[in-house]
Short mmCIF file of C-alpha atoms in Angstrom, two decimals:
data_model
loop_
_atom_site.label_atom_id
_atom_site.label_comp_id
_atom_site.label_asym_id
_atom_site.label_seq_id
_atom_site.Cartn_x
_atom_site.Cartn_y
_atom_site.Cartn_z
CA MET A 1 27.13 237.00 153.97
CA ALA A 2 23.31 235.59 154.61
CA THR A 3 19.84 236.17 152.79
CA ILE A 4 17.25 237.85 155.20
CA LYS A 5 13.98 237.51 155.44
CA LYS A 6 11.55 238.79 158.13
CA GLU A 7 7.96 236.80 159.46
CA SER A 8 5.48 237.17 161.77
CA PHE A 9 6.95 234.50 164.77
CA GLY A 10 3.06 234.64 166.50
CA LYS A 11 1.50 236.46 169.07
CA LEU A 12 1.72 236.64 173.06
CA SER A 13 -0.66 236.03 175.48
CA ASP A 14 -1.10 240.10 176.08
CA GLY A 15 -1.64 240.44 172.10
CA ARG A 16 1.80 241.63 171.80
CA GLU A 17 3.09 240.50 168.18
CA ALA A 18 7.01 238.53 167.50
CA LEU A 19 9.08 238.64 164.39
CA VAL A 20 11.31 236.52 163.35
CA TYR A 21 14.31 237.09 161.22
CA THR A 22 15.56 233.76 158.85
CA LEU A 23 19.29 234.60 158.00
CA ARG A 24 20.39 231.92 155.40
CA ASN A 25 23.91 231.31 154.07
CA ASN A 26 25.01 229.75 150.83
CA LYS A 27 25.32 226.24 152.41
CA GLY A 28 21.49 226.18 152.94
CA ASN A 29 22.18 226.51 156.95
CA GLU A 30 19.46 228.40 158.79
CA LEU A 31 19.70 230.55 161.67
CA LYS A 32 16.66 232.63 163.11
CA VAL A 33 16.03 234.94 165.96
CA THR A 34 13.13 236.74 167.51
CA ASP A 35 12.58 240.12 168.73
CA TYR A 36 11.13 238.77 171.53
CA GLY A 37 13.61 238.78 173.86
CA ALA A 38 16.31 238.83 170.78
CA ARG A 39 16.57 234.74 171.17
CA ILE A 40 18.04 232.54 168.93
CA VAL A 41 15.52 230.23 167.61
CA SER A 42 16.78 227.55 166.07
CA LEU A 43 20.12 227.06 163.66
CA ARG A 44 19.84 224.54 160.97
CA PHE A 45 23.07 222.82 160.09
CA ARG A 46 23.70 219.76 157.42
CA ASP A 47 25.78 217.42 158.54
CA GLN A 48 28.25 215.18 156.95
CA ASN A 49 24.96 212.77 155.18
CA PHE A 50 23.12 215.94 154.02
CA THR A 51 20.59 215.52 157.04
CA ASN A 52 19.40 219.12 159.12
CA LYS A 53 20.08 219.11 162.73
CA PHE A 54 18.64 221.32 164.55
CA VAL A 55 21.37 222.73 167.31
CA PHE A 56 19.34 224.96 169.64
CA LYS A 57 16.85 223.76 171.97
CA THR A 58 13.53 225.39 169.72
CA PHE A 59 10.52 225.82 169.83
CA PRO A 60 7.95 226.14 166.89
CA ASP A 61 6.54 229.57 167.73
CA VAL A 62 6.71 232.20 170.60
CA SER A 63 4.34 230.90 172.89
CA GLY A 64 7.31 228.52 173.68
CA TYR A 65 9.95 231.15 174.61
CA GLU A 66 6.73 233.33 177.02
CA ASN A 67 6.91 229.64 178.98
CA ASP A 68 10.36 229.26 178.90
CA LEU A 69 13.32 231.50 180.32
CA ALA A 70 16.51 229.31 179.76
CA ALA A 71 16.51 228.66 175.72
CA GLY A 72 19.25 231.47 173.97
CA ILE A 73 18.49 234.30 176.43
CA VAL A 74 20.06 237.48 177.22
CA TYR A 75 20.65 238.21 180.79
CA VAL A 76 21.67 242.18 182.30
CA ASP A 77 22.90 242.37 185.63
CA GLY A 78 21.73 238.49 186.55
CA ALA A 79 17.53 239.24 185.79
CA THR A 80 15.17 237.97 183.17
CA ASP A 81 13.69 241.32 182.96
CA PHE A 82 15.07 241.66 179.00
CA ALA A 83 13.55 238.17 177.90
CA LYS A 84 10.09 239.95 177.82
CA VAL A 85 10.46 242.61 175.98
CA ILE A 86 9.93 242.66 172.44
CA TRP A 87 13.32 244.55 171.17
CA GLN A 88 13.98 247.16 168.36
CA SER A 89 15.36 244.86 165.50
CA GLU A 90 17.05 246.24 162.04
CA GLU A 91 18.77 244.53 159.28
CA VAL A 92 22.75 245.53 159.21
CA GLN A 93 25.87 244.39 157.92
CA GLU A 94 26.37 241.87 159.89
CA GLY A 95 22.57 240.03 160.05
CA VAL A 96 20.30 241.56 162.65
CA LYS A 97 20.54 243.55 165.45
CA PHE A 98 18.72 244.23 168.41
CA SER A 99 18.58 246.85 170.84
CA ALA A 100 16.11 247.66 173.90
CA GLU A 101 15.77 249.62 177.15
CA VAL A 102 14.44 248.39 180.32
CA GLY A 103 14.52 250.09 183.88
CA GLY A 104 17.25 253.05 182.22
CA LYS A 105 19.16 249.46 181.32
CA LYS A 106 20.26 249.41 177.24
CA ALA A 107 20.96 246.39 175.51
CA GLN A 108 22.10 245.73 171.73
CA VAL A 109 22.61 242.08 170.45
CA ILE A 110 23.11 241.41 166.65
CA TYR A 111 23.31 238.12 165.53
CA GLY A 112 25.56 236.98 162.15
CA ILE A 113 26.07 233.92 160.64
CA SER A 114 28.64 233.20 157.59
CA ASN A 115 29.06 231.01 154.76
CA ASP A 116 31.78 228.76 156.78
CA ASN A 117 28.92 228.79 159.48
CA GLU A 118 30.14 230.75 161.73
CA LEU A 119 27.72 232.15 164.08
CA SER A 120 29.02 235.53 165.36
CA ILE A 121 26.94 237.05 168.76
CA LYS A 122 28.14 240.56 169.77
CA TYR A 123 26.48 241.84 172.83
CA GLU A 124 26.41 244.86 175.24
CA ALA A 125 25.23 246.88 178.08
CA GLU A 126 24.96 250.46 178.89
CA GLY A 127 24.31 251.23 183.00
CA ALA A 128 23.97 247.92 184.28
CA GLU A 129 27.20 245.93 185.73
CA ASP A 130 26.77 242.92 183.60
CA ILE A 131 25.52 241.06 180.58
CA SER A 132 25.56 237.47 179.85
CA THR A 133 24.19 235.18 177.20
CA GLN A 134 22.86 231.38 177.96
CA ILE A 135 22.51 229.41 174.59
CA ILE A 136 21.09 225.48 175.13
CA PHE A 137 22.59 222.96 172.45
CA SER A 138 20.61 219.65 171.73
CA ALA A 139 21.40 216.44 171.88
CA ASP A 140 20.54 215.54 168.84
CA ALA A 141 22.92 217.27 167.41
CA LEU A 142 25.74 217.03 169.82
CA PRO A 143 25.19 214.01 171.87
CA ALA A 144 27.77 212.24 174.20
CA ALA A 145 29.76 215.53 173.42
CA GLU A 146 33.01 215.57 174.73
CA ILE A 147 35.20 218.98 175.03
CA LYS A 148 38.62 220.36 175.02
CA ALA A 149 38.25 223.59 176.62
CA TYR A 150 41.54 225.83 176.17
CA SER A 151 42.03 226.61 179.66
CA GLU A 152 45.00 225.56 181.78
CA GLY A 153 45.21 222.48 182.58
CA ALA A 154 42.02 221.12 181.37
CA GLU A 155 42.11 217.94 179.41
CA LYS A 156 39.67 216.25 176.79
CA GLY A 157 37.00 214.38 178.52
CA LYS A 158 32.97 213.70 177.90
CA LEU A 159 31.20 217.21 178.89
CA SER A 160 29.30 216.05 181.86
CA GLY A 161 27.93 218.53 184.78
CA SER A 162 29.21 222.19 185.41
CA GLN A 163 32.00 223.50 184.90
CA VAL A 164 33.61 227.28 185.06
CA TYR A 165 36.91 227.50 182.19
CA ASN A 166 39.43 230.32 182.56
CA ILE A 167 40.15 230.97 178.96
CA ILE A 168 44.33 231.32 178.07
CA ASP A 169 44.44 234.49 177.41
CA LYS A 170 46.26 234.27 173.76
CA PRO A 171 45.26 235.27 170.76
CA ALA A 172 42.97 232.83 168.48
CA GLU A 173 44.31 230.85 166.58
CA VAL A 174 41.97 230.27 163.94
CA GLU A 175 43.03 228.41 159.52
CA PHE A 176 40.91 231.11 157.43
CA VAL A 177 39.09 229.47 154.19
CA GLU A 178 36.92 231.39 152.11
CA GLY A 179 33.34 232.33 153.11
CA MET A 180 34.50 232.59 156.97
CA PHE A 181 33.70 235.99 158.63
CA GLY A 182 37.46 236.75 159.12
CA TYR A 183 38.28 236.27 155.70
CA ASP A 184 36.73 239.64 155.13
CA PHE A 185 38.18 242.52 156.89
CA GLY A 186 35.18 244.18 156.73
CA CYS A 187 32.79 241.39 158.97
CA PRO A 188 32.23 241.76 162.27
CA ILE A 189 34.51 238.99 163.40
CA ASP A 190 38.19 240.28 164.31
CA TYR A 191 40.00 237.21 165.22
CA PHE A 192 43.15 239.39 165.26
CA ASP A 193 42.55 242.57 167.26
CA ALA A 194 38.92 242.01 168.80
CA GLY A 195 40.18 239.97 171.60
CA LEU A 196 38.75 236.85 170.54
CA LYS A 197 40.19 233.65 172.11
CA ASN A 198 40.31 229.79 171.67
CA ALA A 199 37.46 228.63 174.40
CA ALA A 200 37.01 225.28 173.39
CA ASP A 201 36.62 222.64 170.95
CA ILE A 202 33.18 220.03 171.54
CA PHE A 203 32.72 216.90 169.43
CA SER A 204 29.94 214.45 169.26
CA ASP A 205 31.50 211.55 167.25
CA ALA A 206 28.02 209.78 166.90
CA THR A 207 26.93 212.78 164.84
CA LYS A 208 30.81 213.71 163.75
CA ILE A 209 29.44 217.38 164.06
CA LEU A 210 32.32 219.73 165.72
CA LEU A 211 31.82 222.92 167.46
CA GLN A 212 34.72 225.50 167.79
CA VAL A 213 33.76 228.34 170.60
CA TYR A 214 35.95 231.17 170.45
CA ALA A 215 35.28 234.17 172.96
CA SER A 216 36.47 237.44 173.89
CA GLN A 217 35.74 237.22 177.61
CA ASP A 218 37.98 235.41 180.10
CA LYS A 219 35.81 232.01 181.51
CA LEU A 220 33.44 229.71 179.80
CA HIS A 221 30.54 227.81 181.58
CA VAL A 222 29.62 225.12 180.41
CA GLU A 223 27.10 222.56 181.87
CA GLU A 224 24.35 219.55 181.14
CA ALA A 225 20.81 221.09 180.44
CA ASP A 226 17.79 219.50 178.69
CA GLY A 227 19.31 216.16 177.12
CA GLY A 228 22.02 218.72 175.96
CA PHE A 229 24.09 220.94 177.68
CA ALA A 230 24.58 225.50 177.91
CA ILE A 231 27.12 227.22 177.16
CA LYS A 232 27.24 230.83 179.23
CA THR A 233 29.26 233.80 178.39
CA SER A 234 29.55 236.90 179.61
CA GLY A 235 30.54 240.19 178.84
CA THR A 236 33.50 242.78 180.16
CA LYS A 237 33.67 246.42 181.42
CA SER A 238 35.33 248.36 178.16
CA ALA A 239 37.14 251.70 179.04
CA ASP A 240 33.98 253.36 177.63
CA GLY A 241 31.88 252.10 180.90
CA LYS A 242 29.77 249.44 178.49
CA ILE A 243 29.65 245.80 178.97
CA LYS A 244 30.93 244.21 175.90
CA SER A 245 31.42 240.88 174.52
CA GLN A 246 31.70 238.70 171.33
CA THR A 247 31.33 234.66 171.46
CA VAL A 248 31.58 232.94 167.82
CA TYR A 249 30.59 229.10 167.14
CA ILE A 250 31.74 227.49 164.87
CA LEU A 251 30.05 224.31 162.93
CA LYS A 252 32.27 221.58 161.11
CA ASN A 253 31.77 218.03 159.82
CA ARG A 254 34.77 215.78 160.35
CA LYS A 255 35.00 212.11 159.99
#
């Protein structure tokens, strides 16, 4: 679905070298991820005026991530241990897969981006009680955002403060168009049987960018952070004892 380029992302203070993978779709939008902490580095999205917007909080090289344990991070049992290691990485059909083991606990994250600007994050852990992700969205792309959560009793309103939404437990409703992961049943997003649900629609009238959130978990935590906002998601335990989850973010331009 996307072309992938691998290159150096610089060296950490202890001399370890990190890699960065660039996934580019056919619309020219780019997702960058690094093997240091299995973090998202950036997502470049072209708005309706064909202006590049960088959707996430980001740094130019790996040194920034070494000193900031908040942006694009994976937590296992609430700790940042996995954020400080170089994960094993490989290119797979869906995109890029990262794997790591710390203190007897194993974690895996797969990142992918489709030609319809679906960002898929699949993550799981073994030997742990919880795995979660936190991504900080930049106010440059989504300033003064409004949120409509798919939660019982939730009303559309300005995104402010900190809020946990209980996602309505019903299958996702999504309009398929050519280029979406869900349009091709061989791709990593299964909107029908993977337990994905509509979680929230977040819209900025200033930039006319809509962020649609789909999730397999039961709760969505959204809060103001660093001038923008953070979305936190957690995994759920499956029958095989693993903690698994998938979160999908879709970016769209709206007039």
